[in-house]
Coordinates of C-alpha atoms in Angstrom, one line a residue:
Chain A
M775 CA 5.4 -17.9 52.2
H776 CA 8.8 -17.8 50.9
I777 CA 8.5 -13.9 49.0
Q778 CA 8.8 -11.2 51.7
I779 CA 6.3 -8.2 51.9
E780 CA 9.3 -6.0 50.6
Y781 CA 8.7 -7.5 47.0
Y782 CA 5.3 -6.8 46.8
L783 CA 5.9 -3.1 48.1
I784 CA 8.5 -2.6 45.5
L785 CA 6.4 -4.0 42.6
S786 CA 3.4 -0.8 44.1
A787 CA 6.0 1.1 44.3
F788 CA 6.9 0.9 40.4
M789 CA 3.7 1.2 39.5
F790 CA 2.9 4.1 41.2
I791 CA 5.9 5.8 39.9
V792 CA 5.0 4.7 36.5
G793 CA 2.0 6.3 36.7
V794 CA 3.2 9.4 38.4
V795 CA 4.9 9.6 35.2
G796 CA 2.2 8.9 33.1
V797 CA -0.1 11.9 34.6
L798 CA 3.0 14.3 33.9
T799 CA 4.8 13.8 31.2
R800 CA 1.5 12.2 28.6
R801 CA -0.3 15.0 26.2
N802 CA -4.0 13.1 25.7
A803 CA -6.5 13.3 28.7
I804 CA -7.4 9.5 28.3
V805 CA -4.0 8.3 28.7
V806 CA -3.2 10.5 32.0
F807 CA -7.1 8.8 33.3
M808 CA -5.0 5.2 32.9
S809 CA -2.3 6.4 34.7
I810 CA -4.4 7.6 37.3
E811 CA -6.0 3.8 37.5
L812 CA -2.3 2.2 37.7
M813 CA -2.1 4.8 40.7
L814 CA -5.3 3.6 42.3
N815 CA -4.3 -0.2 41.5
S816 CA -1.1 0.2 43.5
A817 CA -2.7 1.2 46.1
N818 CA -4.8 -1.5 46.4
L819 CA -2.1 -3.4 45.8
T820 CA -0.2 -2.4 48.9
M821 CA -3.7 -3.0 51.2
V822 CA -4.1 -6.6 50.0
A823 CA -0.3 -7.1 50.9
F824 CA -0.5 -5.8 54.0
S825 CA -3.6 -7.3 55.0
S826 CA -2.4 -10.8 54.0
Y827 CA 1.2 -10.1 55.6
L828 CA -1.0 -9.0 58.7
G829 CA -3.7 -11.4 58.8
N830 CA -6.5 -9.2 58.8
A831 CA -8.8 -9.1 56.3
V832 CA -9.6 -5.5 56.6
G833 CA -7.6 -4.1 54.3
Q834 CA -9.0 -5.9 51.7
L835 CA -12.6 -4.3 52.5
F836 CA -10.7 -0.7 51.9
V837 CA -9.4 -2.4 48.7
F838 CA -13.4 -2.8 48.1
F839 CA -14.1 0.5 48.7
V840 CA -11.3 2.1 46.5
M841 CA -12.6 0.7 43.7
A842 CA -16.0 1.7 44.7
V843 CA -14.7 5.4 44.2
A844 CA -12.4 4.8 41.0
A845 CA -15.6 3.6 39.6
A846 CA -17.3 6.7 40.1
E847 CA -14.2 8.9 39.4
A848 CA -14.2 6.8 35.9
A849 CA -17.5 7.6 35.1
V850 CA -17.7 11.3 35.9
G851 CA -14.0 11.7 34.4
L852 CA -15.0 10.2 30.8
A853 CA -18.5 12.1 31.1
I854 CA -16.3 15.5 31.7
I855 CA -13.7 14.3 28.6
I856 CA -16.5 14.0 26.6
A857 CA -18.0 17.2 27.2
L858 CA -15.2 18.8 26.9
F859 CA -14.1 17.4 23.2
R860 CA -17.3 18.4 21.9
N861 CA -16.8 21.8 22.6
K862 CA -13.0 22.3 21.9
L863 CA -12.7 19.3 19.4
T864 CA -9.9 18.3 21.4
I865 CA -8.7 16.5 24.5
N866 CA -4.9 17.4 24.5
I867 CA -4.3 18.7 28.2
D868 CA -1.8 21.4 26.5
E869 CA -4.5 23.0 24.3
L870 CA -7.5 23.0 26.8
N871 CA -6.2 26.4 28.8
I872 CA -9.1 28.4 28.7
L873 CA -8.3 28.8 32.8
K874 CA -5.2 29.9 32.3
W875 CA -4.7 33.7 32.6
Chain B
M512 CA 12.6 -22.0 44.1
N513 CA 9.4 -23.2 44.4
I514 CA 6.3 -22.5 42.7
Y515 CA 4.9 -19.7 44.6
D516 CA 7.7 -17.5 44.1
A517 CA 7.5 -18.7 40.1
I518 CA 3.9 -17.6 39.9
F519 CA 5.0 -14.4 41.8
Y520 CA 7.5 -13.5 39.5
L521 CA 5.5 -14.3 36.4
F522 CA 2.6 -12.0 37.8
A523 CA 5.1 -9.3 38.9
V524 CA 6.6 -8.9 35.7
V525 CA 3.3 -9.4 33.8
T526 CA 1.9 -6.5 35.7
G527 CA 5.0 -4.2 35.7
L528 CA 6.1 -4.6 31.9
S529 CA 2.7 -4.2 31.1
A530 CA 2.2 -0.9 33.3
F531 CA 5.5 0.6 31.6
F532 CA 4.3 0.2 27.8
V533 CA 0.9 1.6 29.0
V534 CA 2.5 4.8 29.7
T535 CA 5.4 4.4 27.2
T536 CA 3.3 3.6 24.1
R537 CA 1.8 6.2 21.7
N538 CA -0.9 4.6 20.4
I539 CA -4.1 5.3 22.7
V540 CA -5.4 1.7 22.0
Y541 CA -2.4 -0.2 22.7
A542 CA -2.3 1.7 26.2
A543 CA -5.8 0.6 27.0
F544 CA -4.8 -3.2 26.1
F545 CA -1.3 -2.8 28.3
L546 CA -4.0 -1.6 31.2
L547 CA -5.3 -5.0 30.9
F548 CA -2.7 -7.0 31.0
T549 CA -2.0 -5.1 34.0
F550 CA -5.2 -5.5 35.7
F551 CA -4.9 -9.3 35.0
G552 CA -1.3 -9.5 36.6
V553 CA -2.7 -7.7 39.7
A554 CA -5.7 -9.9 39.8
G555 CA -3.6 -12.9 39.6
I556 CA -1.0 -11.4 42.5
Y557 CA -4.1 -11.1 44.9
V558 CA -5.3 -14.8 44.5
L559 CA -1.2 -15.6 45.6
L560 CA -2.4 -12.8 48.5
G561 CA -5.0 -15.0 49.3
A562 CA -7.8 -12.4 48.4
D563 CA -10.0 -13.9 46.3
F564 CA -13.1 -12.1 46.5
I565 CA -11.4 -8.9 45.8
A566 CA -9.6 -10.5 42.4
I567 CA -12.7 -11.3 41.3
V568 CA -14.2 -7.9 42.0
Q569 CA -10.8 -6.7 40.3
L570 CA -11.5 -8.5 37.0
I571 CA -15.1 -7.1 37.2
I572 CA -15.0 -4.0 37.9
Y573 CA -11.7 -2.8 36.1
V574 CA -11.2 -5.0 33.4
G575 CA -15.2 -5.9 32.7
G576 CA -16.3 -1.9 33.8
I577 CA -13.4 0.7 33.9
L578 CA -11.8 -0.6 30.7
I579 CA -14.4 -0.8 28.6
L580 CA -15.2 2.9 29.9
L581 CA -12.1 4.0 28.9
L582 CA -12.4 2.4 25.2
F583 CA -15.4 4.0 24.9
G584 CA -14.2 7.1 25.9
V585 CA -11.0 6.2 23.0
M586 CA -13.3 5.7 20.2
L587 CA -16.1 8.8 21.4
T588 CA -13.2 11.5 21.3
N589 CA -11.1 10.3 18.4
K590 CA -11.8 11.1 14.8
I591 CA -12.0 7.8 13.7
T592 CA -11.3 8.7 10.0
S593 CA -8.3 10.8 10.6
V594 CA -5.0 9.3 12.4
Q595 CA -5.4 10.9 15.3
I596 CA -5.4 7.8 17.5
K597 CA -1.3 8.8 18.5
T598 CA -0.4 11.4 21.3
G599 CA 2.6 12.8 22.3
T600 CA 4.4 13.9 25.7
L601 CA 4.9 17.4 27.0
Q602 CA 7.1 19.3 29.8
I603 CA 10.1 15.7 30.2
V604 CA 12.3 17.8 32.4
P605 CA 10.3 18.9 35.4
A606 CA 8.2 15.4 35.2
A607 CA 11.5 13.9 35.7
V608 CA 12.8 15.9 38.3
G609 CA 9.6 15.4 40.3
V610 CA 9.4 11.7 39.5
G611 CA 13.2 11.5 40.1
L612 CA 12.8 13.2 44.0
F613 CA 9.5 11.1 44.8
A614 CA 11.1 7.8 43.5
G615 CA 13.9 8.6 45.8
F616 CA 11.6 9.1 48.0
L617 CA 9.9 5.8 48.0
I618 CA 13.2 4.2 48.1
A619 CA 13.9 5.6 51.0
V620 CA 11.0 4.8 52.8
L621 CA 11.1 0.8 51.6
T622 CA 14.9 0.1 52.8
Y623 CA 15.0 2.4 56.4
T624 CA 11.4 1.4 57.4
E625 CA 11.5 -2.1 59.5
W626 CA 8.1 -3.8 58.0
K627 CA 5.9 -5.8 60.4
T628 CA 4.4 -9.0 59.5
V629 CA 2.9 -11.3 62.0
D630 CA 2.3 -15.2 61.2
T631 CA -1.0 -15.7 61.7
A632 CA -2.5 -16.7 57.9
L633 CA -5.6 -15.6 56.6
P634 CA -8.4 -17.8 56.2
L635 CA -8.6 -19.5 53.2
T636 CA -11.8 -17.4 52.2
T637 CA -12.1 -14.4 53.0
T638 CA -15.5 -13.6 51.4
E639 CA -17.7 -14.5 54.7
F640 CA -15.6 -12.1 56.7
L641 CA -15.8 -9.5 53.9
G642 CA -19.5 -10.0 53.5
V643 CA -20.6 -9.6 57.3
M644 CA -17.9 -6.8 58.0
L645 CA -19.7 -4.9 55.3
L646 CA -23.2 -4.9 56.8
Q647 CA -22.5 -4.8 60.2
E648 CA -19.2 -2.7 61.6
Y649 CA -19.0 -0.9 57.8
L650 CA -22.6 -0.5 57.0
V651 CA -22.4 3.3 56.8
V652 CA -19.5 3.5 54.6
F653 CA -21.3 0.6 52.3
E654 CA -24.6 3.0 51.9
L655 CA -22.6 5.8 51.7
L656 CA -20.4 4.2 48.7
G657 CA -24.0 3.6 47.1
I658 CA -24.9 6.7 47.5
L659 CA -22.2 8.4 46.0
L660 CA -22.3 5.7 42.7
L661 CA -25.6 6.9 42.4
I662 CA -24.8 10.4 42.1
A663 CA -21.9 9.4 40.0
L664 CA -24.3 7.6 37.9
I665 CA -26.6 10.9 37.3
G666 CA -24.0 13.3 37.0
A667 CA -22.3 11.5 34.0
A668 CA -25.3 11.0 32.4
S669 CA -26.1 14.9 32.7
I670 CA -22.7 16.0 32.2
A671 CA -22.4 13.5 28.9
R672 CA -25.5 14.7 27.4
R673 CA -25.5 18.6 27.2

């Protein structure tokens, strides 16, 4: 392998930062969701990279666990978004301020 | 530069660029399609890293499951007749400050850490090892994940139906 592990880590850090930007700035709840998926993917990428460069496949097992949790999170989150849309007729997160005092 | 490097750069560019466009494009459906390319790029990098099983699982779960779910969410939460499918941004300045601090922290960690690597390569396919570990050492976690997915399924159905 000629490529150092730093390259994978830089790619994964870039993906994570892009995900953070999306969560902090976008208005639509579904795009925020996509950004969360980006962050989960970058964490998975880091784990697979370390698993490969340390010669230990247990890291891939944890990627499997993260994926299962991500699937559960996506299902429940989208259900919440749909319920919100039914009640408020919007999913712009700046208009969903009923918890704000 | 051998073929291995070229493949890595190809997938890295595809992944990074489409991840960037997911966040910057104003159309939600385009964002979902760029997310598809991101997932494909990450799956390619998994193959490059020797994680064949994880790459296939990535394609099945993310591309086949979560992305379809997100597209359903887009369809169910936008009035199709109106042009509400575009969306804007908010709170640019605090977000820029926070992201700048976080990015600086990440770059510092990346620069000042000596990452330990070992020369022992993974076996050519890790699927058998993963299966054995899932049903022996990590059996409790595996079962708990099954219960979690069941709860999530029931909860999602009951929240969305009401």
